[in-house]
Amino acid sequence: MYQRKIPIDYNCGLSVAMEVMGSKWKFCLLDEIAKGTQRPRDLVKAINGITKRVLQKQLGELEVHGMVGKTIYKETPVRVEYYLTASGKSLLPLIAALDKWGLDFAPRLESILATEMQAL
Amino acid sequence: MYQRKIPIDYNCGLSVAMEVMGSKWKFCLLDEIAKGTQRPRDLVKAINGITKRVLQKQLGELEVHGMVGKTIYKETPVRVEYYLTASGKSLLPLIAALDKWGLDFAPRLESILATEMQAL
DNA sequence: CGGTATCCTTTTTGATACTG
DNA sequence: CAGTATCAAAAAGGATACCG
């Protein structure tokens, strides 16, 4: 049975948003699918550092939460294509904003981390 | 020394954003500090489910990344107040958007999870 | 190829106690 | 009160093998 230590607070948007998107790969994943990468094997190649197992798990969660859907082509070997649902697409502006923020902040972060490493 | 399995890609905004904000409490934390909750003990009370230890760790990371700063008042017992830096404040619109998205999506998530539980 | 299961390692977390 | 350390428990992650 579905269990959570801390129940979701449906009156708190951040609580809901974190339930759905609170894993570090999910923004990347939706972004990549939106860009047209639809097949699992291509997603593994496209997203630096993700493994098959983790990808599979997060795609499954995104599917349960209604952010993505998939089409199965019964060829051999089988082909599967993921796509964004309407809910998933509604996150795209947010993802774009996050991406933009990250790009703006990148130089500062780089210098911060350089200093950190120097200190050690 | 500072170690990462997957180096940050400074050309990818999402990579940078996830490095800084990719823990599920950080959005909540910045939001709560922005609302005026500044002291660690109050943050623990205000944020449902967070523990002192985790709070401390994430505040430390946010501080290293330049999202928050703190003022130490040398009273007894000591009093510490966290505040948002300019960088931290620059995330507020994003947090607000995320919060709004979550509120909009809440009813749908609630019904999805209800169905999930029924199925088991 | 997509998906699942297994085994094992690494991280994260919770509870607790201690210091200034 | 804020912050750190310790230890045990839980969760997440990598590698691999197998099935349809």
PDB file of C-alpha atoms (C1' of nucleotides) in Angstrom:
ATOM      1  CA  MET A   1       0.000   0.000   0.000  1.00  0.00           C
ATOM      2  CA  TYR A   2       1.076   3.499  -0.791  1.00  0.00           C
ATOM      3  CA  GLN A   3       2.865   4.889   2.242  1.00  0.00           C
ATOM      4  CA  ARG A   4       4.301   8.248   3.152  1.00  0.00           C
ATOM      5  CA  LYS A   5       5.916   9.295   6.363  1.00  0.00           C
ATOM      6  CA  ILE A   6       4.598  12.807   5.960  1.00  0.00           C
ATOM      7  CA  PRO A   7       1.185  13.038   4.349  1.00  0.00           C
ATOM      8  CA  ILE A   8       0.884  15.394   1.407  1.00  0.00           C
ATOM      9  CA  ASP A   9      -0.623  18.729   2.337  1.00  0.00           C
ATOM     10  CA  TYR A  10      -2.978  19.394  -0.543  1.00  0.00           C
ATOM     11  CA  ASN A  11      -3.373  22.974   0.610  1.00  0.00           C
ATOM     12  CA  CYS A  12       0.315  23.619   0.210  1.00  0.00           C
ATOM     13  CA  GLY A  13       1.341  23.939  -3.409  1.00  0.00           C
ATOM     14  CA  LEU A  14       4.976  23.286  -2.672  1.00  0.00           C
ATOM     15  CA  SER A  15       4.097  20.063  -0.892  1.00  0.00           C
ATOM     16  CA  VAL A  16       2.195  18.874  -3.942  1.00  0.00           C
ATOM     17  CA  ALA A  17       4.848  20.058  -6.372  1.00  0.00           C
ATOM     18  CA  MET A  18       7.601  18.323  -4.438  1.00  0.00           C
ATOM     19  CA  GLU A  19       5.648  15.086  -4.309  1.00  0.00           C
ATOM     20  CA  VAL A  20       5.494  15.100  -8.087  1.00  0.00           C
ATOM     21  CA  MET A  21       8.779  16.752  -9.045  1.00  0.00           C
ATOM     22  CA  GLY A  22      10.969  16.384  -5.987  1.00  0.00           C
ATOM     23  CA  SER A  23      13.633  14.139  -7.464  1.00  0.00           C
ATOM     24  CA  LYS A  24      16.563  15.696  -9.119  1.00  0.00           C
ATOM     25  CA  TRP A  25      16.111  13.988 -12.450  1.00  0.00           C
ATOM     26  CA  LYS A  26      12.482  14.737 -13.095  1.00  0.00           C
ATOM     27  CA  PHE A  27      12.876  18.260 -14.395  1.00  0.00           C
ATOM     28  CA  CYS A  28      15.635  17.089 -16.723  1.00  0.00           C
ATOM     29  CA  LEU A  29      13.551  14.166 -17.788  1.00  0.00           C
ATOM     30  CA  LEU A  30      10.490  16.188 -18.731  1.00  0.00           C
ATOM     31  CA  ASP A  31      12.725  18.712 -20.444  1.00  0.00           C
ATOM     32  CA  GLU A  32      14.396  16.025 -22.488  1.00  0.00           C
ATOM     33  CA  ILE A  33      11.121  14.395 -23.468  1.00  0.00           C
ATOM     34  CA  ALA A  34       9.772  17.800 -24.453  1.00  0.00           C
ATOM     35  CA  LYS A  35      12.804  18.204 -26.705  1.00  0.00           C
ATOM     36  CA  GLY A  36      11.790  15.073 -28.540  1.00  0.00           C
ATOM     37  CA  THR A  37      13.762  12.318 -26.875  1.00  0.00           C
ATOM     38  CA  GLN A  38      11.141   9.698 -26.322  1.00  0.00           C
ATOM     39  CA  ARG A  39      12.723   6.292 -26.005  1.00  0.00           C
ATOM     40  CA  PRO A  40      14.259   5.048 -22.754  1.00  0.00           C
ATOM     41  CA  ARG A  41      17.572   4.092 -24.289  1.00  0.00           C
ATOM     42  CA  ASP A  42      17.916   7.540 -25.842  1.00  0.00           C
ATOM     43  CA  LEU A  43      17.026   9.187 -22.559  1.00  0.00           C
ATOM     44  CA  VAL A  44      19.771   7.257 -20.818  1.00  0.00           C
ATOM     45  CA  LYS A  45      22.207   8.498 -23.436  1.00  0.00           C
ATOM     46  CA  ALA A  46      20.909  12.058 -23.342  1.00  0.00           C
ATOM     47  CA  ILE A  47      20.862  12.570 -19.599  1.00  0.00           C
ATOM     48  CA  ASN A  48      24.356  12.605 -18.235  1.00  0.00           C
ATOM     49  CA  GLY A  49      24.676  10.382 -15.208  1.00  0.00           C
ATOM     50  CA  ILE A  50      21.310   8.666 -15.084  1.00  0.00           C
ATOM     51  CA  THR A  51      21.212   4.881 -15.111  1.00  0.00           C
ATOM     52  CA  LYS A  52      18.662   2.626 -16.688  1.00  0.00           C
ATOM     53  CA  ARG A  53      17.244   1.531 -13.362  1.00  0.00           C
ATOM     54  CA  VAL A  54      16.760   5.041 -12.036  1.00  0.00           C
ATOM     55  CA  LEU A  55      15.330   6.243 -15.314  1.00  0.00           C
ATOM     56  CA  GLN A  56      12.840   3.424 -15.324  1.00  0.00           C
ATOM     57  CA  LYS A  57      11.749   4.187 -11.785  1.00  0.00           C
ATOM     58  CA  GLN A  58      11.294   7.886 -12.310  1.00  0.00           C
ATOM     59  CA  LEU A  59       9.471   7.425 -15.589  1.00  0.00           C
ATOM     60  CA  GLY A  60       7.139   5.108 -13.732  1.00  0.00           C
ATOM     61  CA  GLU A  61       6.435   7.699 -11.078  1.00  0.00           C
ATOM     62  CA  LEU A  62       5.913  10.418 -13.636  1.00  0.00           C
ATOM     63  CA  GLU A  63       3.487   8.128 -15.379  1.00  0.00           C
ATOM     64  CA  VAL A  64       1.539   7.369 -12.196  1.00  0.00           C
ATOM     65  CA  HIS A  65       1.378  11.071 -11.455  1.00  0.00           C
ATOM     66  CA  GLY A  66       0.061  11.734 -14.917  1.00  0.00           C
ATOM     67  CA  MET A  67       2.968  13.801 -16.235  1.00  0.00           C
ATOM     68  CA  VAL A  68       3.896  11.409 -19.017  1.00  0.00           C
ATOM     69  CA  GLY A  69       2.234   8.687 -21.016  1.00  0.00           C
ATOM     70  CA  LYS A  70       3.698   6.074 -23.309  1.00  0.00           C
ATOM     71  CA  THR A  71       2.954   4.320 -26.537  1.00  0.00           C
ATOM     72  CA  ILE A  72       4.052   0.741 -26.993  1.00  0.00           C
ATOM     73  CA  TYR A  73       4.884  -0.493 -30.479  1.00  0.00           C
ATOM     74  CA  LYS A  74       4.852  -4.252 -30.542  1.00  0.00           C
ATOM     75  CA  GLU A  75       7.757  -4.759 -32.830  1.00  0.00           C
ATOM     76  CA  THR A  76      10.748  -6.948 -32.141  1.00  0.00           C
ATOM     77  CA  PRO A  77      12.562  -5.682 -30.311  1.00  0.00           C
ATOM     78  CA  VAL A  78       9.789  -3.709 -28.701  1.00  0.00           C
ATOM     79  CA  ARG A  79       9.771   0.069 -29.051  1.00  0.00           C
ATOM     80  CA  VAL A  80       8.318   2.422 -26.467  1.00  0.00           C
ATOM     81  CA  GLU A  81       7.846   6.154 -26.777  1.00  0.00           C
ATOM     82  CA  TYR A  82       7.102   8.457 -23.887  1.00  0.00           C
ATOM     83  CA  TYR A  83       5.327  11.747 -24.321  1.00  0.00           C
ATOM     84  CA  LEU A  84       4.178  14.599 -22.125  1.00  0.00           C
ATOM     85  CA  THR A  85       0.565  14.769 -21.039  1.00  0.00           C
ATOM     86  CA  ALA A  86      -1.224  18.079 -20.660  1.00  0.00           C
ATOM     87  CA  SER A  87      -0.173  18.176 -17.024  1.00  0.00           C
ATOM     88  CA  GLY A  88       3.397  17.482 -17.980  1.00  0.00           C
ATOM     89  CA  LYS A  89       3.320  20.247 -20.554  1.00  0.00           C
ATOM     90  CA  SER A  90       1.974  22.666 -17.969  1.00  0.00           C
ATOM     91  CA  LEU A  91       5.323  22.347 -16.223  1.00  0.00           C
ATOM     92  CA  LEU A  92       7.362  23.412 -19.217  1.00  0.00           C
ATOM     93  CA  PRO A  93       7.275  27.159 -18.490  1.00  0.00           C
ATOM     94  CA  LEU A  94       8.477  26.398 -14.992  1.00  0.00           C
ATOM     95  CA  ILE A  95      11.259  24.197 -16.247  1.00  0.00           C
ATOM     96  CA  ALA A  96      12.301  26.885 -18.694  1.00  0.00           C
ATOM     97  CA  ALA A  97      12.396  29.429 -15.876  1.00  0.00           C
ATOM     98  CA  LEU A  98      14.467  27.106 -13.735  1.00  0.00           C
ATOM     99  CA  ASP A  99      16.840  26.528 -16.622  1.00  0.00           C
ATOM    100  CA  LYS A 100      17.218  30.227 -17.202  1.00  0.00           C
ATOM    101  CA  TRP A 101      17.837  30.864 -13.521  1.00  0.00           C
ATOM    102  CA  GLY A 102      20.491  28.184 -13.508  1.00  0.00           C
ATOM    103  CA  LEU A 103      22.269  29.669 -16.495  1.00  0.00           C
ATOM    104  CA  ASP A 104      22.278  33.091 -14.884  1.00  0.00           C
ATOM    105  CA  PHE A 105      23.594  31.690 -11.642  1.00  0.00           C
ATOM    106  CA  ALA A 106      26.168  29.354 -13.174  1.00  0.00           C
ATOM    107  CA  PRO A 107      29.183  31.698 -13.121  1.00  0.00           C
ATOM    108  CA  ARG A 108      28.591  32.573  -9.489  1.00  0.00           C
ATOM    109  CA  LEU A 109      28.234  28.955  -8.482  1.00  0.00           C
ATOM    110  CA  GLU A 110      31.365  28.070 -10.360  1.00  0.00           C
ATOM    111  CA  SER A 111      33.391  30.667  -8.511  1.00  0.00           C
ATOM    112  CA  ILE A 112      31.856  29.661  -5.179  1.00  0.00           C
ATOM    113  CA  LEU A 113      32.750  26.031  -5.658  1.00  0.00           C
ATOM    114  CA  ALA A 114      36.239  26.921  -6.852  1.00  0.00           C
ATOM    115  CA  THR A 115      36.802  28.848  -3.644  1.00  0.00           C
ATOM    116  CA  GLU A 116      35.424  25.995  -1.589  1.00  0.00           C
ATOM    117  CA  MET A 117      37.858  23.556  -3.129  1.00  0.00           C
ATOM    118  CA  GLN A 118      40.756  25.903  -2.604  1.00  0.00           C
ATOM    119  CA  ALA A 119      39.962  26.045   1.095  1.00  0.00           C
ATOM    120  CA  LEU A 120      40.516  22.321   1.410  1.00  0.00           C
TER     121      LEU A 120
ATOM    122  CA  MET B   1      37.568  17.817  -0.675  1.00  0.00           C
ATOM    123  CA  TYR B   2      34.415  18.617  -2.566  1.00  0.00           C
ATOM    124  CA  GLN B   3      33.420  15.594  -4.637  1.00  0.00           C
ATOM    125  CA  ARG B   4      30.693  14.886  -7.129  1.00  0.00           C
ATOM    126  CA  LYS B   5      30.089  11.752  -9.100  1.00  0.00           C
ATOM    127  CA  ILE B   6      28.695  13.727 -12.007  1.00  0.00           C
ATOM    128  CA  PRO B   7      30.367  17.089 -12.532  1.00  0.00           C
ATOM    129  CA  ILE B   8      28.081  20.070 -12.808  1.00  0.00           C
ATOM    130  CA  ASP B   9      27.450  21.150 -16.366  1.00  0.00           C
ATOM    131  CA  TYR B  10      27.650  24.914 -16.152  1.00  0.00           C
ATOM    132  CA  ASN B  11      26.179  25.210 -19.607  1.00  0.00           C
ATOM    133  CA  CYS B  12      23.038  23.418 -18.530  1.00  0.00           C
ATOM    134  CA  GLY B  13      20.796  25.594 -16.414  1.00  0.00           C
ATOM    135  CA  LEU B  14      18.901  22.668 -15.009  1.00  0.00           C
ATOM    136  CA  SER B  15      22.125  21.041 -13.883  1.00  0.00           C
ATOM    137  CA  VAL B  16      23.082  24.184 -11.995  1.00  0.00           C
ATOM    138  CA  ALA B  17      19.605  24.701 -10.586  1.00  0.00           C
ATOM    139  CA  MET B  18      19.421  21.130  -9.355  1.00  0.00           C
ATOM    140  CA  GLU B  19      22.826  21.415  -7.706  1.00  0.00           C
ATOM    141  CA  VAL B  20      21.556  24.342  -5.680  1.00  0.00           C
ATOM    142  CA  MET B  21      17.880  23.500  -5.207  1.00  0.00           C
ATOM    143  CA  GLY B  22      17.673  19.787  -5.823  1.00  0.00           C
ATOM    144  CA  SER B  23      16.587  18.691  -2.369  1.00  0.00           C
ATOM    145  CA  LYS B  24      12.963  18.576  -1.596  1.00  0.00           C
ATOM    146  CA  TRP B  25      13.128  20.870   1.420  1.00  0.00           C
ATOM    147  CA  LYS B  26      15.012  23.746  -0.110  1.00  0.00           C
ATOM    148  CA  PHE B  27      12.116  25.383  -1.892  1.00  0.00           C
ATOM    149  CA  CYS B  28      10.040  25.140   1.263  1.00  0.00           C
ATOM    150  CA  LEU B  29      12.895  26.498   3.321  1.00  0.00           C
ATOM    151  CA  LEU B  30      13.481  29.562   1.188  1.00  0.00           C
ATOM    152  CA  ASP B  31       9.748  30.122   1.049  1.00  0.00           C
ATOM    153  CA  GLU B  32       9.456  29.950   4.804  1.00  0.00           C
ATOM    154  CA  ILE B  33      12.407  32.251   5.383  1.00  0.00           C
ATOM    155  CA  ALA B  34      10.934  34.688   2.889  1.00  0.00           C
ATOM    156  CA  LYS B  35       7.732  34.636   4.920  1.00  0.00           C
ATOM    157  CA  GLY B  36       9.671  35.808   7.922  1.00  0.00           C
ATOM    158  CA  THR B  37      10.569  32.658   9.781  1.00  0.00           C
ATOM    159  CA  GLN B  38      14.231  33.153  10.481  1.00  0.00           C
ATOM    160  CA  ARG B  39      15.300  31.082  13.437  1.00  0.00           C
ATOM    161  CA  PRO B  40      16.152  27.388  13.115  1.00  0.00           C
ATOM    162  CA  ARG B  41      13.839  26.278  15.907  1.00  0.00           C
ATOM    163  CA  ASP B  42      10.933  28.124  14.296  1.00  0.00           C
ATOM    164  CA  LEU B  43      11.738  26.638  10.910  1.00  0.00           C
ATOM    165  CA  VAL B  44      11.607  23.163  12.405  1.00  0.00           C
ATOM    166  CA  LYS B  45       8.172  23.964  13.794  1.00  0.00           C
ATOM    167  CA  ALA B  46       6.960  25.615  10.609  1.00  0.00           C
ATOM    168  CA  ILE B  47       8.045  22.961   8.138  1.00  0.00           C
ATOM    169  CA  ASN B  48       6.067  19.815   8.606  1.00  0.00           C
ATOM    170  CA  GLY B  49       8.289  16.770   8.743  1.00  0.00           C
ATOM    171  CA  ILE B  50      11.747  18.284   8.734  1.00  0.00           C
ATOM    172  CA  THR B  51      14.124  17.372  11.536  1.00  0.00           C
ATOM    173  CA  LYS B  52      16.697  19.556  13.192  1.00  0.00           C
ATOM    174  CA  ARG B  53      19.573  17.646  11.681  1.00  0.00           C
ATOM    175  CA  VAL B  54      18.302  17.842   8.125  1.00  0.00           C
ATOM    176  CA  LEU B  55      17.376  21.481   8.506  1.00  0.00           C
ATOM    177  CA  GLN B  56      20.861  22.278   9.728  1.00  0.00           C
ATOM    178  CA  LYS B  57      22.452  20.498   6.825  1.00  0.00           C
ATOM    179  CA  GLN B  58      20.328  22.098   4.169  1.00  0.00           C
ATOM    180  CA  LEU B  59      20.695  25.562   5.655  1.00  0.00           C
ATOM    181  CA  GLY B  60      24.431  24.994   5.536  1.00  0.00           C
ATOM    182  CA  GLU B  61      24.309  24.091   1.863  1.00  0.00           C
ATOM    183  CA  LEU B  62      22.086  27.039   1.029  1.00  0.00           C
ATOM    184  CA  GLU B  63      24.556  29.239   2.840  1.00  0.00           C
ATOM    185  CA  VAL B  64      27.550  27.837   0.949  1.00  0.00           C
ATOM    186  CA  HIS B  65      25.676  28.331  -2.300  1.00  0.00           C
ATOM    187  CA  GLY B  66      24.932  31.908  -1.368  1.00  0.00           C
ATOM    188  CA  MET B  67      21.147  31.644  -1.140  1.00  0.00           C
ATOM    189  CA  VAL B  68      20.928  32.562   2.532  1.00  0.00           C
ATOM    190  CA  GLY B  69      23.044  34.374   5.084  1.00  0.00           C
ATOM    191  CA  LYS B  70      22.767  34.522   8.828  1.00  0.00           C
ATOM    192  CA  THR B  71      23.185  36.934  11.666  1.00  0.00           C
ATOM    193  CA  ILE B  72      24.424  35.667  14.997  1.00  0.00           C
ATOM    194  CA  TYR B  73      23.332  37.470  18.143  1.00  0.00           C
ATOM    195  CA  LYS B  74      25.628  36.569  20.988  1.00  0.00           C
ATOM    196  CA  GLU B  75      23.034  36.367  23.680  1.00  0.00           C
ATOM    197  CA  THR B  76      22.524  33.456  26.028  1.00  0.00           C
ATOM    198  CA  PRO B  77      21.139  31.316  24.717  1.00  0.00           C
ATOM    199  CA  VAL B  78      22.503  32.297  21.345  1.00  0.00           C
ATOM    200  CA  ARG B  79      20.065  33.546  18.710  1.00  0.00           C
ATOM    201  CA  VAL B  80      20.602  33.117  14.983  1.00  0.00           C
ATOM    202  CA  GLU B  81      18.551  34.600  12.195  1.00  0.00           C
ATOM    203  CA  TYR B  82      18.706  33.473   8.601  1.00  0.00           C
ATOM    204  CA  TYR B  83      17.785  35.738   5.724  1.00  0.00           C
ATOM    205  CA  LEU B  84      17.665  35.530   1.956  1.00  0.00           C
ATOM    206  CA  THR B  85      20.498  36.952  -0.080  1.00  0.00           C
ATOM    207  CA  ALA B  86      19.890  38.628  -3.423  1.00  0.00           C
ATOM    208  CA  SER B  87      20.425  35.283  -5.126  1.00  0.00           C
ATOM    209  CA  GLY B  88      17.963  33.647  -2.763  1.00  0.00           C
ATOM    210  CA  LYS B  89      15.400  36.326  -3.456  1.00  0.00           C
ATOM    211  CA  SER B  90      15.820  35.834  -7.172  1.00  0.00           C
ATOM    212  CA  LEU B  91      14.281  32.414  -6.696  1.00  0.00           C
ATOM    213  CA  LEU B  92      11.096  33.671  -5.099  1.00  0.00           C
ATOM    214  CA  PRO B  93       9.158  34.129  -8.342  1.00  0.00           C
ATOM    215  CA  LEU B  94      10.033  30.588  -9.282  1.00  0.00           C
ATOM    216  CA  ILE B  95       8.955  29.286  -5.913  1.00  0.00           C
ATOM    217  CA  ALA B  96       5.699  31.163  -6.200  1.00  0.00           C
ATOM    218  CA  ALA B  97       5.108  29.653  -9.633  1.00  0.00           C
ATOM    219  CA  LEU B  98       5.851  26.193  -8.308  1.00  0.00           C
ATOM    220  CA  ASP B  99       3.488  26.746  -5.420  1.00  0.00           C
ATOM    221  CA  LYS B 100       0.741  27.890  -7.752  1.00  0.00           C
ATOM    222  CA  TRP B 101       1.266  24.926 -10.025  1.00  0.00           C
ATOM    223  CA  GLY B 102       1.030  22.618  -7.040  1.00  0.00           C
ATOM    224  CA  LEU B 103      -2.208  24.146  -5.875  1.00  0.00           C
ATOM    225  CA  ASP B 104      -3.712  23.802  -9.328  1.00  0.00           C
ATOM    226  CA  PHE B 105      -2.608  20.209  -9.578  1.00  0.00           C
ATOM    227  CA  ALA B 106      -3.563  19.199  -6.038  1.00  0.00           C
ATOM    228  CA  PRO B 107      -7.088  17.920  -6.733  1.00  0.00           C
ATOM    229  CA  ARG B 108      -5.910  15.789  -9.600  1.00  0.00           C
ATOM    230  CA  LEU B 109      -3.065  14.317  -7.564  1.00  0.00           C
ATOM    231  CA  GLU B 110      -5.405  13.598  -4.718  1.00  0.00           C
ATOM    232  CA  SER B 111      -7.741  11.636  -6.942  1.00  0.00           C
ATOM    233  CA  ILE B 112      -4.849   9.809  -8.594  1.00  0.00           C
ATOM    234  CA  LEU B 113      -3.431   8.700  -5.272  1.00  0.00           C
ATOM    235  CA  ALA B 114      -6.855   7.692  -4.008  1.00  0.00           C
ATOM    236  CA  THR B 115      -7.264   5.425  -7.018  1.00  0.00           C
ATOM    237  CA  GLU B 116      -3.785   4.006  -6.516  1.00  0.00           C
ATOM    238  CA  MET B 117      -4.551   3.049  -2.954  1.00  0.00           C
ATOM    239  CA  GLN B 118      -7.823   1.471  -3.922  1.00  0.00           C
ATOM    240  CA  ALA B 119      -6.036  -0.736  -6.395  1.00  0.00           C
ATOM    241  CA  LEU B 120      -3.970  -2.288  -3.612  1.00  0.00           C
TER     242      LEU B 120
ATOM    243  C1'  DC C   1      14.639  -3.002 -26.479  1.00  0.00           C
ATOM    244  C1'  DG C   2      11.868  -2.271 -22.407  1.00  0.00           C
ATOM    245  C1'  DG C   3      11.014  -3.789 -17.995  1.00  0.00           C
ATOM    246  C1'  DT C   4      11.837  -6.320 -13.606  1.00  0.00           C
ATOM    247  C1'  DA C   5      14.415  -8.670 -10.050  1.00  0.00           C
ATOM    248  C1'  DT C   6      18.559  -9.437  -7.319  1.00  0.00           C
ATOM    249  C1'  DC C   7      22.542  -8.284  -4.765  1.00  0.00           C
ATOM    250  C1'  DC C   8      25.365  -5.139  -2.719  1.00  0.00           C
ATOM    251  C1'  DT C   9      27.246  -0.402  -1.816  1.00  0.00           C
ATOM    252  C1'  DT C  10      26.578   4.369  -0.847  1.00  0.00           C
ATOM    253  C1'  DT C  11      23.668   8.204   0.984  1.00  0.00           C
ATOM    254  C1'  DT C  12      20.389   9.955   3.627  1.00  0.00           C
ATOM    255  C1'  DT C  13      17.789  10.119   7.668  1.00  0.00           C
ATOM    256  C1'  DG C  14      16.256   9.743  12.656  1.00  0.00           C
ATOM    257  C1'  DA C  15      17.247   9.646  17.459  1.00  0.00           C
ATOM    258  C1'  DT C  16      20.202  10.993  20.849  1.00  0.00           C
ATOM    259  C1'  DA C  17      23.568  13.221  23.395  1.00  0.00           C
ATOM    260  C1'  DC C  18      26.991  16.780  24.000  1.00  0.00           C
ATOM    261  C1'  DT C  19      29.350  21.553  23.562  1.00  0.00           C
ATOM    262  C1'  DG C  20      29.546  26.586  23.774  1.00  0.00           C
TER     263       DG C  20
ATOM    264  C1'  DC D   1      19.319  27.844  21.243  1.00  0.00           C
ATOM    265  C1'  DA D   2      22.513  26.657  17.507  1.00  0.00           C
ATOM    266  C1'  DG D   3      25.491  23.466  15.904  1.00  0.00           C
ATOM    267  C1'  DT D   4      28.165  19.022  15.744  1.00  0.00           C
ATOM    268  C1'  DA D   5      29.081  14.092  16.445  1.00  0.00           C
ATOM    269  C1'  DT D   6      27.785   9.280  16.759  1.00  0.00           C
ATOM    270  C1'  DC D   7      25.301   5.182  15.644  1.00  0.00           C
ATOM    271  C1'  DA D   8      21.784   2.545  13.799  1.00  0.00           C
ATOM    272  C1'  DA D   9      17.990   2.234  10.405  1.00  0.00           C
ATOM    273  C1'  DA D  10      16.048   3.341   5.972  1.00  0.00           C
ATOM    274  C1'  DA D  11      16.274   4.808   1.328  1.00  0.00           C
ATOM    275  C1'  DA D  12      18.477   5.447  -2.983  1.00  0.00           C
ATOM    276  C1'  DG D  13      21.736   3.959  -6.270  1.00  0.00           C
ATOM    277  C1'  DG D  14      24.933   0.997  -9.382  1.00  0.00           C
ATOM    278  C1'  DA D  15      25.852  -3.416 -11.617  1.00  0.00           C
ATOM    279  C1'  DT D  16      24.183  -7.368 -13.473  1.00  0.00           C
ATOM    280  C1'  DA D  17      21.309 -10.905 -15.226  1.00  0.00           C
ATOM    281  C1'  DC D  18      17.063 -12.455 -17.016  1.00  0.00           C
ATOM    282  C1'  DC D  19      12.427 -12.465 -19.441  1.00  0.00           C
ATOM    283  C1'  DG D  20       9.046 -11.354 -23.101  1.00  0.00           C
TER     284       DG D  20
END
